[in-house]
């Protein structure tokens, strides 16, 4: 089921965008422009603690202008 359809019945206001070539910068710009108060990003699957977060997730956590949740 698409994410958008899952969000409709609840009280969650959410959305998603896909940007490139610098995904982290695009996340920051989108968050500031749209006054986002919480960002949810995925973690890269890997082995060992240093590899749990991908480069984009790590940068978003370090530099985001709001709360970030890693899933």
C-alpha angles and dihedrals in degrees: 000000000000117000092238091058091049091054097050100076096048136064093255117118108206147137144166139231133189117215137165167223090029104029096181092052089048090053091051093047093047092047093051096042093049097037091239114187099190133030123198117197134171125247122228114249112240146127125269127026098272091059099050092095125049121224093263094048091047092051093046091052092048099044110023118127091223144027116310128201120195117209 
